[in-house]
C-alpha positions as a Python dict, from the first residue, in 0.01 Angstrom:
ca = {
    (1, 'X'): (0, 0, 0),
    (2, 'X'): (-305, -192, -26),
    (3, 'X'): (-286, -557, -8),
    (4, 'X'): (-283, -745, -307),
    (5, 'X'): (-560, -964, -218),
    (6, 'X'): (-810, -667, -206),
    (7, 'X'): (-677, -551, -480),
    (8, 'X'): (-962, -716, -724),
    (9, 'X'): (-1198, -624, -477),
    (10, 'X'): (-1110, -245, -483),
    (11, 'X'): (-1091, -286, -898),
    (12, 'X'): (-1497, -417, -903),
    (13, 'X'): (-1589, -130, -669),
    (14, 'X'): (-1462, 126, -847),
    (15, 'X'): (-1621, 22, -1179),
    (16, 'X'): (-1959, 1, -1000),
    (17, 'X'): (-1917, 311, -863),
    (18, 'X'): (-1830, 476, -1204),
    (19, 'X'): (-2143, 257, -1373),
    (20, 'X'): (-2387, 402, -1120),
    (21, 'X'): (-2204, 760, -1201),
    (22, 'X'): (-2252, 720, -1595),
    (23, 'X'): (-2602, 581, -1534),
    (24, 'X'): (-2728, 868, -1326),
    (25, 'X'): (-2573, 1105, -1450),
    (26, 'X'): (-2767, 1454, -1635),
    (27, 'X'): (-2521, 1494, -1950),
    (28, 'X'): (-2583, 1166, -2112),
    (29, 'X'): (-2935, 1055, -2001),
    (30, 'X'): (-3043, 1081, -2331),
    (31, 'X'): (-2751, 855, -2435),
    (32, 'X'): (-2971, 570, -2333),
    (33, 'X'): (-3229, 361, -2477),
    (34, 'X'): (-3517, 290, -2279),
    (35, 'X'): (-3757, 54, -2200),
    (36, 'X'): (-4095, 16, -2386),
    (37, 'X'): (-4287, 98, -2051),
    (38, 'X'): (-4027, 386, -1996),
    (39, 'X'): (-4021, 498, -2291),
    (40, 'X'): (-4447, 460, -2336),
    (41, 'X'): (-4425, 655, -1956),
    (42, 'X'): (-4226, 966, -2075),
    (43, 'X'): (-4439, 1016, -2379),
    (44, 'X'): (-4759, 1024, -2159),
    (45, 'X'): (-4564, 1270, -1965),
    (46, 'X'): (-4476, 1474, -2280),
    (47, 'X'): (-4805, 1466, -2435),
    (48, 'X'): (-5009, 1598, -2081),
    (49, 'X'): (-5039, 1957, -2285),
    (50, 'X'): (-4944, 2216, -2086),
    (51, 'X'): (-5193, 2071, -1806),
    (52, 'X'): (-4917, 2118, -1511),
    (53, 'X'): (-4686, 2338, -1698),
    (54, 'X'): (-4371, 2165, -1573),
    (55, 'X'): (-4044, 2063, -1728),
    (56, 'X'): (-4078, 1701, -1734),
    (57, 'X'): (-3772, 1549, -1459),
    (58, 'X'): (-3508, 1431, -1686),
    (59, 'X'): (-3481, 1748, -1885),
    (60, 'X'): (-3308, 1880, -1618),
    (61, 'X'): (-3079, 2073, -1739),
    (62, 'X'): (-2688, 2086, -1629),
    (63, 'X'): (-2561, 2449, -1487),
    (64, 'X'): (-2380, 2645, -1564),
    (65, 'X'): (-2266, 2566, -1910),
    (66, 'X'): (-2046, 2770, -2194),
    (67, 'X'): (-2042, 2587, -2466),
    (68, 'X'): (-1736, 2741, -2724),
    (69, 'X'): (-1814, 2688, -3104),
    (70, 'X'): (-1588, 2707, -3387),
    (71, 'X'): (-1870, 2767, -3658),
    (72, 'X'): (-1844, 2651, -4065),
    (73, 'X'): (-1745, 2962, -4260),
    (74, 'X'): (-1821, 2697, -4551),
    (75, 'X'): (-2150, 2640, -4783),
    (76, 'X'): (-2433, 2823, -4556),
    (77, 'X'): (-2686, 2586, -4396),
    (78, 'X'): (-3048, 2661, -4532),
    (79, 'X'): (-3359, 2593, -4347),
    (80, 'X'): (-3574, 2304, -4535),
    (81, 'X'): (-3899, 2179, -4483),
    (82, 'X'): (-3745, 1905, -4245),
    (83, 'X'): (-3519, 2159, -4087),
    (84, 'X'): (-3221, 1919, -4038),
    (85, 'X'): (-2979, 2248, -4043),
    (86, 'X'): (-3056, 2527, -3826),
    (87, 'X'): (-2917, 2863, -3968),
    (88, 'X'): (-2778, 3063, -3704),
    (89, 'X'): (-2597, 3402, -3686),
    (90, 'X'): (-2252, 3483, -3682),
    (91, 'X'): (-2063, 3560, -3366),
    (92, 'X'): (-2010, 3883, -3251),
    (93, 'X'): (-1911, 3832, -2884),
    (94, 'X'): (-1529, 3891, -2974),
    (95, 'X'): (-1545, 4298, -2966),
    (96, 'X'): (-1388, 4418, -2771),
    (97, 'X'): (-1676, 4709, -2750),
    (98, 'X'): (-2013, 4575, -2836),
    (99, 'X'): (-2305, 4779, -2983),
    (100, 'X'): (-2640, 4727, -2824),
    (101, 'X'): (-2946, 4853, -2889),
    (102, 'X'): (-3220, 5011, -2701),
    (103, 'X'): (-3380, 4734, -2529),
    (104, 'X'): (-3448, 4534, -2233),
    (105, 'X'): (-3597, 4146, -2093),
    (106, 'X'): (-3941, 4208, -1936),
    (107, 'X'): (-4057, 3975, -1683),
    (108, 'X'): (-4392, 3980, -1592),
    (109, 'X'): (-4324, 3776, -1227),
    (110, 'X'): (-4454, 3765, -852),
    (111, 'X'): (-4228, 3686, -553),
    (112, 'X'): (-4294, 3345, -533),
    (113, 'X'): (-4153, 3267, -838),
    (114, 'X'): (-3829, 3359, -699),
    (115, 'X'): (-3679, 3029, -736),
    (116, 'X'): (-3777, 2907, -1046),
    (117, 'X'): (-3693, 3225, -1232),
    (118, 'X'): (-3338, 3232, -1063),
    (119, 'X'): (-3313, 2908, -1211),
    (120, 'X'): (-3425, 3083, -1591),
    (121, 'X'): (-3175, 3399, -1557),
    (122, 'X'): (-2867, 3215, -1429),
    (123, 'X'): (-2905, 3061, -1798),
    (124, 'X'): (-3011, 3332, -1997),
    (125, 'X'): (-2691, 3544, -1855),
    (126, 'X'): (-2461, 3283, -1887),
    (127, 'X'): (-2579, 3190, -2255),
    (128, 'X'): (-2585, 3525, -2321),
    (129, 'X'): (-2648, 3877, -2136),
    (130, 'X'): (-2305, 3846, -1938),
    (131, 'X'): (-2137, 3967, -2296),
    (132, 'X'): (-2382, 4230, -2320),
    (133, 'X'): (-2577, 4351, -1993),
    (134, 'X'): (-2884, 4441, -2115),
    (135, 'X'): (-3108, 4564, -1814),
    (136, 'X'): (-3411, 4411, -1655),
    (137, 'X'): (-3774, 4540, -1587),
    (138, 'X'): (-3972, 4309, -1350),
    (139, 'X'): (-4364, 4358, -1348),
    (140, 'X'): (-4592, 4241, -1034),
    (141, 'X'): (-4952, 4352, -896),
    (142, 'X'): (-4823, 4328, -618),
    (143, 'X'): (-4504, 4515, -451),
    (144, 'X'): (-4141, 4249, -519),
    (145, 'X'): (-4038, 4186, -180),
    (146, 'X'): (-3673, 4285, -32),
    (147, 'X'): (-3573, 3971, -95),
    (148, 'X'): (-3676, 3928, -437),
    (149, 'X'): (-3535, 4239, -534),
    (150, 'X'): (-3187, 4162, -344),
    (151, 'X'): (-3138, 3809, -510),
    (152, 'X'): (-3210, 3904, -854),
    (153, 'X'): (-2999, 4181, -829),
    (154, 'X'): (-2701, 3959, -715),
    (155, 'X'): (-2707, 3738, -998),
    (156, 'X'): (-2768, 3965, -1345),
    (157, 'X'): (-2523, 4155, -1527),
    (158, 'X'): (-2789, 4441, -1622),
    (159, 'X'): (-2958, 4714, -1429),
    (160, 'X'): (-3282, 4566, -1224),
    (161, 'X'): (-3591, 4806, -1252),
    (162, 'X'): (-3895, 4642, -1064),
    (163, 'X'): (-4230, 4781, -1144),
    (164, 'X'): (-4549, 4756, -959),
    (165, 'X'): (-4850, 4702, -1199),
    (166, 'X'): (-5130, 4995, -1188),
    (167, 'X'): (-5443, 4846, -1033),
    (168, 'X'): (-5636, 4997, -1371),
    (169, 'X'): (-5461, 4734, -1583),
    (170, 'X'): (-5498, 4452, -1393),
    (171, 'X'): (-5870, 4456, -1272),
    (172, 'X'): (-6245, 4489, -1448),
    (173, 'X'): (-6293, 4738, -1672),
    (174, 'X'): (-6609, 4961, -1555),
    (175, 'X'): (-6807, 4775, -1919),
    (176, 'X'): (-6715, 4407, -1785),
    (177, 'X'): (-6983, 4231, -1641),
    (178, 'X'): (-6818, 4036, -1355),
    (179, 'X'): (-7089, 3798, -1281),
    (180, 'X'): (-7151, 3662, -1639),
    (181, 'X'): (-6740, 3627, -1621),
    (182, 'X'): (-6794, 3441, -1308),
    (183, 'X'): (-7045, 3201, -1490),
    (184, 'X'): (-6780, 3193, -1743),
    (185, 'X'): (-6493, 3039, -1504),
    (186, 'X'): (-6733, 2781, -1358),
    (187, 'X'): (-6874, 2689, -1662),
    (188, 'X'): (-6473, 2637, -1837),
    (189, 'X'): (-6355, 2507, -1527),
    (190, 'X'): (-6695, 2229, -1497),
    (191, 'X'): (-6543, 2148, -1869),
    (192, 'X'): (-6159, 2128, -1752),
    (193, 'X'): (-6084, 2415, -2041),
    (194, 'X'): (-5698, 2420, -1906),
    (195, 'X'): (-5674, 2718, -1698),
    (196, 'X'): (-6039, 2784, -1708),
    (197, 'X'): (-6140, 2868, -1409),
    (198, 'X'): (-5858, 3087, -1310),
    (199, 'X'): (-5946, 3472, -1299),
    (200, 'X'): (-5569, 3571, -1234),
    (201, 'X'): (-5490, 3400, -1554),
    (202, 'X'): (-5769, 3598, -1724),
    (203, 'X'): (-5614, 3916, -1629),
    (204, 'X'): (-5212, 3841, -1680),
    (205, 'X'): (-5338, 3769, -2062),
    (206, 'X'): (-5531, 4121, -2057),
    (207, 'X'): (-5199, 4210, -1949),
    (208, 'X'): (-4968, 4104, -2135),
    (209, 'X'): (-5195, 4153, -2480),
    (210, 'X'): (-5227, 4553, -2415),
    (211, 'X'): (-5069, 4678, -2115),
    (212, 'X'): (-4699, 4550, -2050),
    (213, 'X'): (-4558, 4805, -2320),
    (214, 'X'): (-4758, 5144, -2158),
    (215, 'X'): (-4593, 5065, -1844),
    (216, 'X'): (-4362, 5400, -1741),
    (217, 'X'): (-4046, 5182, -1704),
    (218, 'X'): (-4106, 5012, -2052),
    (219, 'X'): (-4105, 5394, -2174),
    (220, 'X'): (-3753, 5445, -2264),
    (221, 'X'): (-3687, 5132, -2448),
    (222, 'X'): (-3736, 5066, -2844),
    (223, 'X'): (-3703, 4657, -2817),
    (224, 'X'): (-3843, 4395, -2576),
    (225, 'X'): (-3766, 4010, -2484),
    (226, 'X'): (-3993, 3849, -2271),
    (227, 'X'): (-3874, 3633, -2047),
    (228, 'X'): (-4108, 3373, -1773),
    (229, 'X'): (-3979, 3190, -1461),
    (230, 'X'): (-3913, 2880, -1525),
    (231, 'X'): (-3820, 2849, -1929),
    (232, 'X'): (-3486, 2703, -1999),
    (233, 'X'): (-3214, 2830, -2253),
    (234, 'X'): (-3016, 2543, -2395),
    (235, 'X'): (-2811, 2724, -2619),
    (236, 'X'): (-2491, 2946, -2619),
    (237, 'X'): (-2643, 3283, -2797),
    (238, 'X'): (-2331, 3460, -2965),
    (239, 'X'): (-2480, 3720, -3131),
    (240, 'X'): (-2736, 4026, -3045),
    (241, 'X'): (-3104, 3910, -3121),
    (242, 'X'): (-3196, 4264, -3057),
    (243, 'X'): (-2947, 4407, -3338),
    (244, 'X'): (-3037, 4130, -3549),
    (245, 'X'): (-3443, 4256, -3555),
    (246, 'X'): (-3325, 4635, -3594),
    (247, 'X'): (-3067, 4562, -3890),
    (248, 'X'): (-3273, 4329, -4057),
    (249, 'X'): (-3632, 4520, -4031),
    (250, 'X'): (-3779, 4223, -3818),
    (251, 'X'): (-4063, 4357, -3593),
    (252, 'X'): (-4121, 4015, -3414),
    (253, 'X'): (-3958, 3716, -3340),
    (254, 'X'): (-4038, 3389, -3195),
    (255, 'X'): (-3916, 3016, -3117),
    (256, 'X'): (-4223, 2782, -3128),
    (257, 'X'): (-4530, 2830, -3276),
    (258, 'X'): (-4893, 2569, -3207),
    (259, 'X'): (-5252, 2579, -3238),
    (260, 'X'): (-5425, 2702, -2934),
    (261, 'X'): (-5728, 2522, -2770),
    (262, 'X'): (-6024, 2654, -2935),
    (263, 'X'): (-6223, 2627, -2634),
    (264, 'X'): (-6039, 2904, -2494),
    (265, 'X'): (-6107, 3125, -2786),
    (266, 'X'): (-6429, 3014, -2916),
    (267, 'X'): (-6534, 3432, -3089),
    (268, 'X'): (-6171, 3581, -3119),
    (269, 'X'): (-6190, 3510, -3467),
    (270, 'X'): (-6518, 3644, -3540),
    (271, 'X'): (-6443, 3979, -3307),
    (272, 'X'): (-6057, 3997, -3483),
    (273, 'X'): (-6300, 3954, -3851),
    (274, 'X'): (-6528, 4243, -3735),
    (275, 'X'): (-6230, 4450, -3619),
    (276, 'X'): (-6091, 4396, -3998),
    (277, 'X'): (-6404, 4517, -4161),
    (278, 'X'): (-6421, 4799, -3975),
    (279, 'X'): (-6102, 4890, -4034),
    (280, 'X'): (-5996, 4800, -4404),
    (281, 'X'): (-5732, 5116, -4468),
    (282, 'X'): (-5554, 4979, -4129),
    (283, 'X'): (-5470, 4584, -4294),
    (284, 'X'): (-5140, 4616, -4541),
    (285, 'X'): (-5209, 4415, -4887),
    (286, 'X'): (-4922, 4247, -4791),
    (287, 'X'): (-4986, 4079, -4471),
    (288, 'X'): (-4925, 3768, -4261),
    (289, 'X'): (-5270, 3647, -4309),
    (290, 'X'): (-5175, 3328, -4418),
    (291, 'X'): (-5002, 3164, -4105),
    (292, 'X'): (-5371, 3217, -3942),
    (293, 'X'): (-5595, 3078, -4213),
    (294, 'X'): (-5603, 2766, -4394),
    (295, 'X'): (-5607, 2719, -4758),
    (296, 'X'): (-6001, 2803, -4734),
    (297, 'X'): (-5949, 3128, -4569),
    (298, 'X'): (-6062, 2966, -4257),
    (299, 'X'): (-5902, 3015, -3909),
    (300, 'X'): (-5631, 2750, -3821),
    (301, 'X'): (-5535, 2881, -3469),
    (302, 'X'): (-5219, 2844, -3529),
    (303, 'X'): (-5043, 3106, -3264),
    (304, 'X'): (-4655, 3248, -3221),
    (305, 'X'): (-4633, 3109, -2807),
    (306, 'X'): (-4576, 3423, -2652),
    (307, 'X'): (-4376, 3327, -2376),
    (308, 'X'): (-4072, 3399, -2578),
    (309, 'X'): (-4117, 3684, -2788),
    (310, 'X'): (-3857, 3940, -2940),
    (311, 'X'): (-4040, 4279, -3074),
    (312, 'X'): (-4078, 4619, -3155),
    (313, 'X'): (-4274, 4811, -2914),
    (314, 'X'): (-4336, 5101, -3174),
    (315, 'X'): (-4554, 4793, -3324),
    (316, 'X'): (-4713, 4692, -2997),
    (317, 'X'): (-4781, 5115, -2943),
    (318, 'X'): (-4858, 5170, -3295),
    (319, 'X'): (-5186, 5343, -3367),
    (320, 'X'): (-5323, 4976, -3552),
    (321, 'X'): (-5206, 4737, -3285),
    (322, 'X'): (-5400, 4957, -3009),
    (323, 'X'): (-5689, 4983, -3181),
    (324, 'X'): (-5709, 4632, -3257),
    (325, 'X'): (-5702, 4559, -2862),
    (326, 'X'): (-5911, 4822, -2750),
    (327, 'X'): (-6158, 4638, -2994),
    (328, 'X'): (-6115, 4320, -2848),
    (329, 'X'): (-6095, 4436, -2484),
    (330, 'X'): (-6416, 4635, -2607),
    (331, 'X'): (-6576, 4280, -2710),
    (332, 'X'): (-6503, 4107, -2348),
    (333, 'X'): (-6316, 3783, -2465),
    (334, 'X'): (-6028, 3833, -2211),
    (335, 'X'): (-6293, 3732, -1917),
    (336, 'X'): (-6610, 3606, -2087),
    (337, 'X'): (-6414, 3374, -2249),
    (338, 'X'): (-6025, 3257, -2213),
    (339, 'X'): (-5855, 3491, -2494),
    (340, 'X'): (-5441, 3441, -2439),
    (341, 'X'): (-5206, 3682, -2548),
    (342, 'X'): (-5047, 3442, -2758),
    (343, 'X'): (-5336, 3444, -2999),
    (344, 'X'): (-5402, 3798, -2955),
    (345, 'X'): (-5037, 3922, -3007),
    (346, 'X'): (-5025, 3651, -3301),
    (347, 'X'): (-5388, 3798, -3502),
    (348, 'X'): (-5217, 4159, -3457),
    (349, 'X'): (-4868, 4000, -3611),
    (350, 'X'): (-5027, 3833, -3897),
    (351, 'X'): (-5257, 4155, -3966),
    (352, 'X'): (-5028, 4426, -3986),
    (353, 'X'): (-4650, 4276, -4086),
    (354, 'X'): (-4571, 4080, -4349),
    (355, 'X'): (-4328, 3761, -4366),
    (356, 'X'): (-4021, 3939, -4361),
    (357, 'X'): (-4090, 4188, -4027),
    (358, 'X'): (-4135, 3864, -3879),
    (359, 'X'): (-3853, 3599, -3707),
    (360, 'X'): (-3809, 3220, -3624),
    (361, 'X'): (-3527, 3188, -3359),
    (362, 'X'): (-3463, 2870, -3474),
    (363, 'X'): (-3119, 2881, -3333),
    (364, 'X'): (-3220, 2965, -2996),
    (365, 'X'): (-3303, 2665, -2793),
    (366, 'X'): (-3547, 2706, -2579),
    (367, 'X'): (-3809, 2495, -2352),
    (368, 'X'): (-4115, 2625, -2214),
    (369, 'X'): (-4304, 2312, -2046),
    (370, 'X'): (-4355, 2112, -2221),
    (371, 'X'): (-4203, 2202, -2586),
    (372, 'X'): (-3896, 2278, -2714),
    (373, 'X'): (-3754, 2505, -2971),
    (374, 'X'): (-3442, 2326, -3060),
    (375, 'X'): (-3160, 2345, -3325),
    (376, 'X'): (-3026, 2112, -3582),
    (377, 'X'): (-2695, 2008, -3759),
    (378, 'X'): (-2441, 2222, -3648),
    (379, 'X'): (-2607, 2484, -3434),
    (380, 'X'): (-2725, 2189, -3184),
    (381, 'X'): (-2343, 2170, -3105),
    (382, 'X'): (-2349, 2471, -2870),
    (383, 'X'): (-2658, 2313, -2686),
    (384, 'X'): (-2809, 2075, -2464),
    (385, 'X'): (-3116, 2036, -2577),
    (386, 'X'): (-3240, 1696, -2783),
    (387, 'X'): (-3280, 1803, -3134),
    (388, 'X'): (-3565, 1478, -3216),
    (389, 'X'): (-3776, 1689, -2889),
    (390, 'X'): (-3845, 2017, -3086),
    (391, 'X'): (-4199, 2061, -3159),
    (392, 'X'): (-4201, 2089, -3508),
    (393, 'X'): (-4019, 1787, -3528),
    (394, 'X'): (-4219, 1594, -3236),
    (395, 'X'): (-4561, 1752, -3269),
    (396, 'X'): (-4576, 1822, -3690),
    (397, 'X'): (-4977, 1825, -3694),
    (398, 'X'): (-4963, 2018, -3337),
    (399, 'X'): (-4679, 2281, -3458),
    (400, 'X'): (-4775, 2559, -3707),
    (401, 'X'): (-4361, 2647, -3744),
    (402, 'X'): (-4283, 2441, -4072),
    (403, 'X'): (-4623, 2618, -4220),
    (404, 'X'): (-4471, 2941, -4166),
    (405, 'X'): (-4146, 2873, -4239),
    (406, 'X'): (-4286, 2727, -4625),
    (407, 'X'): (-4506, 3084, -4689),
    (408, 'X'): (-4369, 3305, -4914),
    (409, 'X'): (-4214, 3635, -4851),
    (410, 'X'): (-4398, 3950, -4995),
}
């Protein structure tokens, strides 16, 4: 028995203890308010655009987490033009046989991303692909190591295929001229253009813009979801995002949407204009046109962020799409300049599908530093993510999500 005179003393050092617990502890950080200087020193952290491309350190997130959620069968939640509901899908995980369809996650990866993108799939399973095992194809230019290989293995649900990149995809084309792309680096990189000076940058967004889909292991599959080491998935996903785009004629879906630096992308408009006037039986009247242009027909840059992307590769192989890329790989934007996929896939999008081929995840949350894609209202119960962090609700002049959302279907 402990004395009684220590009692107290035992009493004050427990509740310390337990103070310093609640304090430090990951699930209620947010719970919080901050200081002006903390709270001045986060956004300053926030708003360092993509310039490090890391998760700021208290959005940690807690693993692993199932969050169970008994959803309203009541009035349906609608998305407005402050988006204080998220609309999300009904459950299917409760079959006892699920349907799937003919897809896999794509990860475009090198070994030493081994840890962070551990970090990524133990999430993505457990939020959603241990219901439904949908296989894996990892991408280097360089062979995966044993270890690699064996680790990621260990710790997915779905078949691993790992597939080394062929050197013709990601090097100069034979028309390149690789000293005026030199001059191009030094000159971007002189100006700080973020990721400017970086040549294997310059060829992953060749990549990824024309070449992922034509690899032989992406041959079998109908549907892709692109996944990147080190994006976060706050969300329990009860449903099939990959039935929802085949039942529902969606052709490309998305989570957060911006306007890309037009430093990096200074003639992709002019090239994608040239492209269209060449080719005026290829552009549907009934396009997308309007997410890209503003209310003068001019270019906004506003871009689906293709780190998360869920598509059709019969669009990204279709005889359009193609031809659109040869013509910009033709023009020599990937290397002259700084042209991302994200604009490149996003041009292509808005060209050839209209509204309703395309698809805001709005109920997946999702962080990719440093913005979020977060739900609202009821949805944001199955999640960890803040709902006042998603971009369109932090960033509303940066975000291009809201402008999409308010265009009208065809």
């Amino acid at each position: 028995m402990l004395n009684v005179k220590w009692r107290p003393v035992a009493i004050i050092a427990t509740l310390v203890l337990l103070i310093h617990f609640i304090v430090r502890s990951p699930y209620i950080e947010f719970q919080f308010s901050q200081t002006d200087d903390a709270k001045d020193a986060l956004q300053a952290e926030h708003e360092n655009v993509i310039a490090n491309g890391q998760a700021p350190g208290n959005m940690k997130h807690p693993l692993p987490v199932t969050v169970t959620v008994t959803q309203d069968v009541g009035t349906p939640h609608t998305v407005t033009s402050i988006v204080k509901e998220t609309v999300f899908v009904d459950s299917d995980t409760t079959n006892e046989v699920l349907e799937k369809a003919n897809a896999a996650f794509v990860v475009l990866t090198r070994n030493n991303d081994l840890n962070d993108l551990r970090e990524t799939l133990i999430q993505l399973e457990d939020r959603f692909n241990r219901h439904y095992k949908y296989p894996y194809v990892f991408l280097n230019n360089e062979p995966f190591s044993d270890e690699f290989k064996e680790k990621i293995q260990g710790m997915v649900s779905g078949e691993c295929q790992f597939g080394l990149i062929p050197e013709e995809h990601w090097s100069y084309p034979e028309y390149i001229d690789q000293t005026r792309a030199a001059e191009a680096r030094k000159d971007m990189q002189d100006r700080k253009v973020i990721y400017g000076g970086s040549e294997s940058y310059r060829h992953m967004c060749r990549y990824e813009s024309g070449f992922f889909f034509r690899h032989p292991l992406m041959d079998q599959y109908k549907w892709y979801w692109r996944v990147e080491p080190g994006v976060k998935f706050a969300c329990e996903i009860d449903y099939d995002p990959f039935l929802f785009m085949e039942r529902n004629n969606k052709k490309y879906g998305f989570t957060v949407s911006i306007k890309e630096y037009i430093e990096t992308i200074p003639t992709l408009w002019n090239t994608t204009m040239d492209f269209m006037d060449k080719h005026k039986e290829m552009i549907p009247a009934a396009n997308l046109m309007g997410f890209v242009t503003d209310k003068n027909g001019k270019y906004n840059r506003c871009h689906f962020w293709s780190n998360f992307e869920i598509g059709s590769l019969d669009f990204l192989r279709s005889d359009q799409y193609m031809a659109y890329f040869d013509h910009l790989d033709r023009a020599g934007g990937f290397f002259y300049e700084r042209w991302g996929d994200a604009p490149v896939h996003s041009l292509g999008v808005s060209m050839f599908l209209n509204k309703n081929e395309v698809h805001w995840f709005e109920d997946i949350g999702y962080y990719h530093g440093p913005l979020w894609n977060c739900p609202k209202g009821e949805a944001n119960k199955k999640c960890w993510c803040p709902e006042d962090q998603s971009v369109e609700v932090k960033y509303k002049t940066w975000s291009c999500t809201l402008d999409f959302v308010a265009l009208e279907n065809p």
